[in-house]
Coordinates of C-alpha atoms in Angstrom, one line a residue:
M137 CA -19.3 45.4 34.7
K138 CA -22.6 45.4 32.5
N139 CA -24.6 42.0 32.6
K140 CA -24.9 40.2 29.0
T141 CA -28.5 40.9 28.9
S142 CA -27.9 44.8 29.1
F143 CA -27.0 44.7 25.4
L144 CA -30.3 43.4 24.2
P145 CA -33.2 46.1 23.3
R146 CA -35.8 46.4 25.6
E147 CA -39.3 45.5 25.1
G148 CA -40.7 47.7 22.6
E149 CA -37.4 49.0 21.3
A150 CA -35.7 48.7 18.0
C151 CA -32.8 46.0 17.5
P152 CA -29.7 47.6 16.5
S153 CA -28.5 46.3 12.9
R154 CA -25.4 44.4 14.8
C155 CA -27.2 43.5 17.5
P156 CA -27.6 39.2 17.6
D157 CA -30.5 37.3 18.0
N158 CA -31.8 36.5 21.2
S159 CA -31.4 32.9 20.8
A160 CA -29.7 30.5 23.1
F161 CA -27.0 29.5 20.9
K162 CA -26.2 33.1 20.2
Q163 CA -26.2 34.3 24.0
Q164 CA -24.4 31.5 25.2
K165 CA -27.3 30.1 27.3
L166 CA -26.7 26.7 25.8
P167 CA -26.6 23.7 28.4
A168 CA -23.1 22.6 29.0
W169 CA -21.4 19.5 30.9
K170 CA -18.0 19.9 32.6
P171 CA -16.6 16.8 33.9
Q172 CA -15.4 16.7 37.6
L173 CA -11.9 15.1 37.3
T174 CA -11.0 13.1 40.2
I175 CA -7.6 11.3 40.8
A176 CA -9.7 8.3 40.9
T177 CA -11.2 8.7 37.3
V178 CA -8.0 10.0 35.9
L179 CA -5.8 6.7 37.3
S180 CA -8.6 4.6 36.3
S181 CA -8.6 6.0 32.7
F182 CA -4.8 5.7 32.4
F183 CA -4.3 2.2 33.7
F184 CA -7.7 1.1 31.5
T185 CA -5.9 2.7 28.4
G186 CA -2.5 0.9 29.0
A187 CA -4.0 -2.4 29.7
F188 CA -6.0 -2.3 26.4
C189 CA -3.2 -0.9 24.2
L190 CA -1.0 -3.5 25.7
S191 CA -3.1 -6.6 25.5
V192 CA -4.0 -5.3 21.8
G193 CA -0.3 -4.8 21.0
V194 CA 0.7 -8.3 22.2
C195 CA -2.2 -9.9 20.1
L196 CA -0.9 -8.1 16.9
I197 CA 2.6 -9.1 17.6
L198 CA 2.2 -12.8 18.1
S199 CA -0.3 -13.0 15.0
A200 CA 2.4 -11.1 13.0
N201 CA 5.0 -13.5 14.2
S202 CA 2.6 -16.4 12.9
V203 CA 3.0 -15.6 9.6
R204 CA 5.1 -18.2 7.6
E205 CA 7.0 -16.1 5.1
I206 CA 10.2 -16.8 2.9
Q207 CA 12.2 -14.0 0.9
I208 CA 14.4 -14.5 -2.0
D209 CA 16.9 -12.0 -3.5
Y210 CA 17.4 -12.4 -7.3
S211 CA 19.5 -9.5 -7.9
D212 CA 22.8 -11.1 -8.1
K213 CA 21.5 -14.6 -9.2
C214 CA 20.6 -13.0 -12.4
S215 CA 23.7 -10.6 -12.9
D216 CA 23.7 -11.7 -16.4
C217 CA 20.5 -10.3 -17.3
S218 CA 20.8 -7.5 -15.2
K219 CA 23.9 -6.5 -17.3
L220 CA 22.0 -7.2 -20.5
R221 CA 19.3 -4.7 -19.2
E222 CA 21.8 -2.0 -18.6
N223 CA 21.9 -1.1 -22.1
S224 CA 18.4 0.2 -22.9
S225 CA 18.9 -0.7 -26.8
N226 CA 18.6 -4.4 -25.6
W227 CA 14.9 -4.1 -24.7
N228 CA 13.9 -6.5 -27.1
K229 CA 16.1 -9.4 -26.2
E230 CA 14.7 -11.9 -23.7
C231 CA 16.8 -13.2 -20.9
H232 CA 15.6 -16.0 -18.2
C233 CA 17.2 -17.0 -15.1
T234 CA 16.4 -19.5 -12.7
V235 CA 16.8 -19.4 -8.6
N236 CA 16.3 -22.6 -6.7
F237 CA 15.1 -22.9 -3.0
T238 CA 13.7 -25.3 -0.4
L239 CA 11.0 -25.5 1.6
K240 CA 11.6 -27.1 4.8
E241 CA 8.0 -27.3 6.3
D242 CA 4.6 -27.0 4.4
I243 CA 3.3 -23.5 3.7
L244 CA -0.5 -24.3 5.0
G245 CA -3.4 -21.7 3.7
D246 CA -3.4 -19.3 1.2
V247 CA -0.1 -18.4 -0.1
F248 CA 0.6 -15.1 -1.7
M249 CA 3.5 -13.9 -4.3
Y250 CA 5.0 -10.6 -4.1
Y251 CA 7.9 -8.9 -5.7
G252 CA 9.9 -6.5 -3.5
L253 CA 12.0 -3.6 -4.7
Q254 CA 14.5 -1.7 -2.6
N255 CA 15.9 1.8 -3.0
F256 CA 13.1 2.5 -5.4
Y257 CA 11.8 6.0 -4.4
Q258 CA 8.2 6.3 -5.5
N259 CA 7.5 9.2 -3.3
H260 CA 9.3 11.9 -5.2
R261 CA 6.5 14.6 -5.8
R262 CA 7.3 14.8 -9.5
Y263 CA 6.9 11.1 -9.9
V264 CA 3.6 11.0 -7.7
I265 CA 1.7 13.5 -9.8
S266 CA 3.0 11.9 -13.1
R267 CA -0.2 10.3 -14.2
S268 CA -3.7 11.4 -16.0
D269 CA -6.4 10.3 -13.6
A270 CA -8.9 11.1 -16.5
Q271 CA -7.2 9.0 -19.2
L272 CA -7.1 6.0 -16.6
L273 CA -10.9 6.4 -16.5
G274 CA -10.9 5.9 -20.4
R275 CA -11.9 9.7 -21.2
N276 CA -10.7 11.4 -24.2
V277 CA -8.3 13.9 -22.6
N278 CA -5.5 16.0 -24.0
I279 CA -2.9 14.7 -22.1
Q280 CA -0.2 17.4 -23.3
K281 CA -2.1 19.6 -20.6
S282 CA -1.4 16.8 -17.9
Y283 CA 1.5 16.1 -15.3
C284 CA 2.5 13.5 -17.4
T285 CA 5.2 15.4 -19.1
P286 CA 8.1 14.3 -20.5
F287 CA 6.0 10.9 -21.0
T288 CA 3.1 12.4 -23.1
T289 CA 3.6 11.9 -26.6
Y290 CA 6.5 10.9 -28.8
R291 CA 8.3 13.3 -31.4
N292 CA 5.8 12.4 -34.0
G293 CA 2.9 13.4 -31.8
T294 CA 1.6 10.2 -31.3
P295 CA 0.3 10.2 -27.4
M296 CA 1.2 7.5 -24.9
A297 CA -1.4 5.0 -23.6
P298 CA -1.0 5.4 -20.4
C299 CA 1.1 8.4 -20.0
G300 CA 3.5 9.6 -17.1
A301 CA 6.3 8.3 -15.3
I302 CA 4.4 5.9 -13.1
A303 CA 3.2 4.0 -15.8
N304 CA 6.3 4.1 -18.0
S305 CA 8.0 2.2 -15.0
M306 CA 6.1 -0.4 -14.4
F307 CA 7.5 -3.5 -12.7
N308 CA 7.4 -6.1 -15.6
D309 CA 9.6 -9.2 -14.6
T310 CA 7.7 -12.5 -15.2
I311 CA 7.9 -15.0 -12.2
D312 CA 6.8 -18.5 -12.6
L313 CA 7.1 -21.1 -9.6
F314 CA 7.8 -24.8 -10.3
Y315 CA 7.8 -27.6 -7.8
N316 CA 10.4 -30.3 -8.2
L317 CA 8.5 -33.7 -7.3
N318 CA 11.3 -36.7 -7.4
S319 CA 12.0 -36.6 -11.1
S320 CA 9.1 -34.5 -12.2
V321 CA 8.7 -31.0 -12.3
I322 CA 5.5 -29.4 -11.9
Q323 CA 4.5 -26.0 -12.5
V324 CA 2.3 -24.2 -9.5
P325 CA -0.7 -22.8 -10.6
L326 CA -0.6 -19.0 -9.9
L327 CA -3.8 -16.6 -9.8
K328 CA -3.3 -13.0 -11.8
T329 CA -6.7 -11.7 -11.2
G330 CA -8.6 -10.9 -8.2
N331 CA -5.4 -9.1 -6.6
S332 CA -6.4 -5.4 -6.8
W333 CA -8.9 -3.5 -4.9
W334 CA -12.6 -3.5 -5.9
T335 CA -12.9 0.3 -5.9
D336 CA -9.6 0.6 -7.8
K337 CA -11.2 -2.2 -10.8
N338 CA -14.5 -0.9 -10.9
V339 CA -14.4 2.7 -10.0
K340 CA -10.7 4.6 -10.5
F341 CA -9.8 2.6 -13.7
R342 CA -11.7 2.0 -17.0
N343 CA -11.2 1.3 -20.7
P344 CA -12.3 3.5 -23.0
K345 CA -15.5 2.1 -24.8
S346 CA -15.3 0.6 -28.0
Y347 CA -16.1 -2.9 -29.6
N348 CA -12.7 -4.1 -28.7
L349 CA -9.5 -2.8 -27.0
S350 CA -7.3 -2.7 -30.1
S351 CA -9.7 -0.1 -31.6
A352 CA -10.1 1.6 -28.3
F353 CA -6.4 2.4 -28.2
A354 CA -5.9 3.4 -31.7
G355 CA -3.9 6.1 -32.5
T356 CA -2.0 5.6 -29.2
A357 CA 1.3 3.9 -28.4
R358 CA 2.9 2.0 -25.4
P359 CA 5.4 3.7 -22.9
P360 CA 8.8 3.8 -24.1
Y361 CA 10.0 1.3 -21.5
W362 CA 7.1 -1.2 -22.4
Q363 CA 7.4 -4.4 -24.3
K364 CA 3.9 -4.9 -25.4
P365 CA 1.0 -2.0 -25.8
V366 CA -1.6 -1.5 -23.0
Y367 CA -4.2 -3.7 -24.5
L368 CA -2.0 -6.9 -24.5
L369 CA -1.0 -6.6 -21.2
D370 CA -2.7 -10.0 -20.6
E371 CA -3.2 -11.8 -24.0
E372 CA -4.7 -14.8 -22.3
D373 CA -7.8 -13.2 -20.4
E374 CA -9.5 -10.4 -22.0
R375 CA -11.0 -9.0 -19.2
N376 CA -7.4 -8.6 -17.4
N377 CA -6.3 -6.0 -20.2
G378 CA -5.9 -2.1 -20.7
Y379 CA -6.3 -0.1 -17.6
I380 CA -8.1 -2.6 -15.6
N381 CA -5.1 -4.9 -15.7
D382 CA -4.3 -6.3 -12.0
D383 CA -0.9 -5.7 -12.5
F384 CA -1.0 -2.3 -13.9
I385 CA -3.4 -1.3 -11.0
I386 CA -1.2 -2.6 -8.3
W387 CA 1.8 -0.8 -9.5
M388 CA -0.3 2.7 -9.6
R389 CA -0.8 2.6 -6.2
V390 CA 2.7 4.1 -5.4
S391 CA 4.4 3.4 -2.2
A392 CA 5.6 5.7 0.6
F393 CA 8.8 4.1 1.1
A394 CA 11.8 3.4 -0.6
T395 CA 11.7 -0.6 0.2
F396 CA 8.3 -1.9 -0.5
R397 CA 6.6 -4.8 -2.0
N398 CA 3.4 -5.4 -4.2
L399 CA 1.4 -8.2 -4.6
Y400 CA 2.1 -10.1 -7.6
R401 CA 0.1 -13.4 -7.6
R402 CA -2.0 -16.0 -5.4
V403 CA -1.3 -19.6 -5.4
S404 CA -4.3 -21.8 -6.6
R405 CA -5.4 -24.1 -4.1
I406 CA -6.0 -27.3 -6.5
R407 CA -4.1 -30.6 -6.8
Q408 CA -0.9 -31.0 -4.9
F409 CA -1.5 -27.6 -3.6
A410 CA -4.8 -27.9 -2.2
D411 CA -3.6 -27.0 1.2
G412 CA -0.8 -24.6 0.3
L413 CA 2.9 -25.1 -0.4
P414 CA 4.2 -28.9 0.4
A415 CA 7.8 -28.9 1.6
G416 CA 10.2 -29.6 -0.9
N417 CA 12.6 -28.3 -3.7
Y418 CA 11.2 -25.3 -5.8
T419 CA 12.6 -23.1 -8.9
F420 CA 11.7 -19.6 -9.9
R421 CA 11.9 -18.9 -13.5
I422 CA 12.3 -15.3 -14.0
S423 CA 12.0 -13.5 -17.3
Y424 CA 14.1 -10.7 -16.2
N425 CA 13.3 -7.2 -17.7
F426 CA 13.0 -4.8 -15.0
P427 CA 16.6 -3.1 -14.3
V428 CA 17.8 -1.9 -11.0
T429 CA 21.3 -1.4 -11.1
K430 CA 21.1 2.2 -12.3
F431 CA 19.5 3.0 -8.9
K432 CA 21.7 0.8 -6.9
G433 CA 18.2 -1.4 -6.3
R434 CA 17.5 -4.7 -5.3
K435 CA 14.6 -7.0 -6.4
H436 CA 13.1 -9.9 -4.5
V437 CA 10.4 -12.7 -4.5
I438 CA 8.4 -13.2 -1.5
L439 CA 6.4 -16.0 -0.6
S440 CA 3.9 -15.3 2.5
T441 CA 0.7 -16.4 4.4
V442 CA -1.7 -13.8 5.7
V443 CA -3.6 -13.9 9.1
W444 CA -6.9 -11.9 10.7
S445 CA -4.4 -8.9 11.2
G446 CA -2.7 -9.1 7.7
G447 CA 0.9 -9.6 6.9
S448 CA 4.0 -10.1 8.9
N449 CA 4.6 -6.5 9.5
P450 CA 4.7 -6.0 13.5
F451 CA 4.8 -2.2 13.4
L452 CA 1.0 -1.8 14.5
G453 CA 1.5 -4.1 17.4
I454 CA 4.9 -2.3 18.4
A455 CA 3.1 1.1 18.3
Y456 CA 0.2 -0.3 20.4
V457 CA 2.5 -1.9 23.4
V458 CA 4.6 1.6 23.2
S459 CA 1.7 3.5 23.5
G460 CA 0.0 1.1 26.2
T461 CA 3.5 1.2 28.3
A462 CA 3.4 5.1 28.2
A463 CA -0.1 5.2 29.4
T464 CA 0.6 2.8 32.2
L465 CA 4.1 4.5 33.3
T466 CA 2.1 7.8 33.4
G467 CA -0.4 6.3 35.6
F468 CA 2.3 5.0 38.1
V469 CA 4.0 8.7 38.0
I470 CA 0.6 10.5 38.8
T471 CA -0.1 7.8 41.5
A472 CA 3.3 8.5 43.1
I473 CA 2.9 12.4 42.9
H474 CA -0.6 12.0 44.5
L475 CA 0.7 10.1 47.7
K476 CA 3.4 12.4 48.1
L477 CA 1.5 15.5 47.8
R478 CA -1.2 13.6 50.2
K479 CA 1.6 12.8 52.8
K480 CA 2.5 16.4 52.8
K481 CA -1.1 17.6 53.2
T482 CA -1.7 15.6 56.4
Y483 CA 1.9 16.5 57.9
F484 CA 0.8 20.3 57.5
Q485 CA -2.7 19.4 59.1
K486 CA -1.0 17.8 62.1

């Protein structure tokens, strides 16, 4: 067998056209390190990994269990409004319902309000791509060539703003929270801005440039299922209107699962609620607009706190515990096999 160096041209000879350069990389002469795995290093790696994953997993599970959370299903309690919304011709008729509940203990710290949907499949391929990112950046684009079909234009040719199935199906229930203190009713102050990601608010979503929003969206119309145009999503705060509306941005971040929750509001920590939500009787006043009966869905309102590891989802902690347990058991199995083989080796040597 020829040596590798025999393929190189001798001194003074011309190098063939397909001859590799005489470099350490192309001649495979780079220094390398090959670890020598011993039984001690292998077992210590498995046991260390197992101990680390188990400790992290237990901490994550304990942290998730310390989250205070209350979830209320209002699908059946607002059945009259639900029947009204089954007929799309009633889109302009208002319907309100109330849901009473009691907090037995104080919920201290920052309290977040979520709305939850069940059996709503946002992960359908046609649904996920039904949007125009260029339009959401405030650009003047031809949405006819986008993936927004059939939610692009009306029959008269007026383009929709925003276009697409995701925007058209935006959650539009209005939820207010009231605290019943003795004979008085106090509305809990809720923050509707500062709930979206900074990158979404400043990079991915922008309004068209104009001296005011109404002129910026001139010549466009709201999606069919919306009750108001995009530039009136928040009539109280001009900085929370159009494509940079927090509720709209959060809805456009589609979920991977059929059951999900989205952040809706945060409790403003002022007056009686400076420390959180005190124990007592509360009432949700809901303006029911979002129909769920056609896809056999359910709607929830969730009040929850957060900890350093996030919300009340224990999945990550369970995954760490399972991984740590598997690594530890593997270490014990390798130890048993090693001891068994060593005993056989000692017996044959005798």
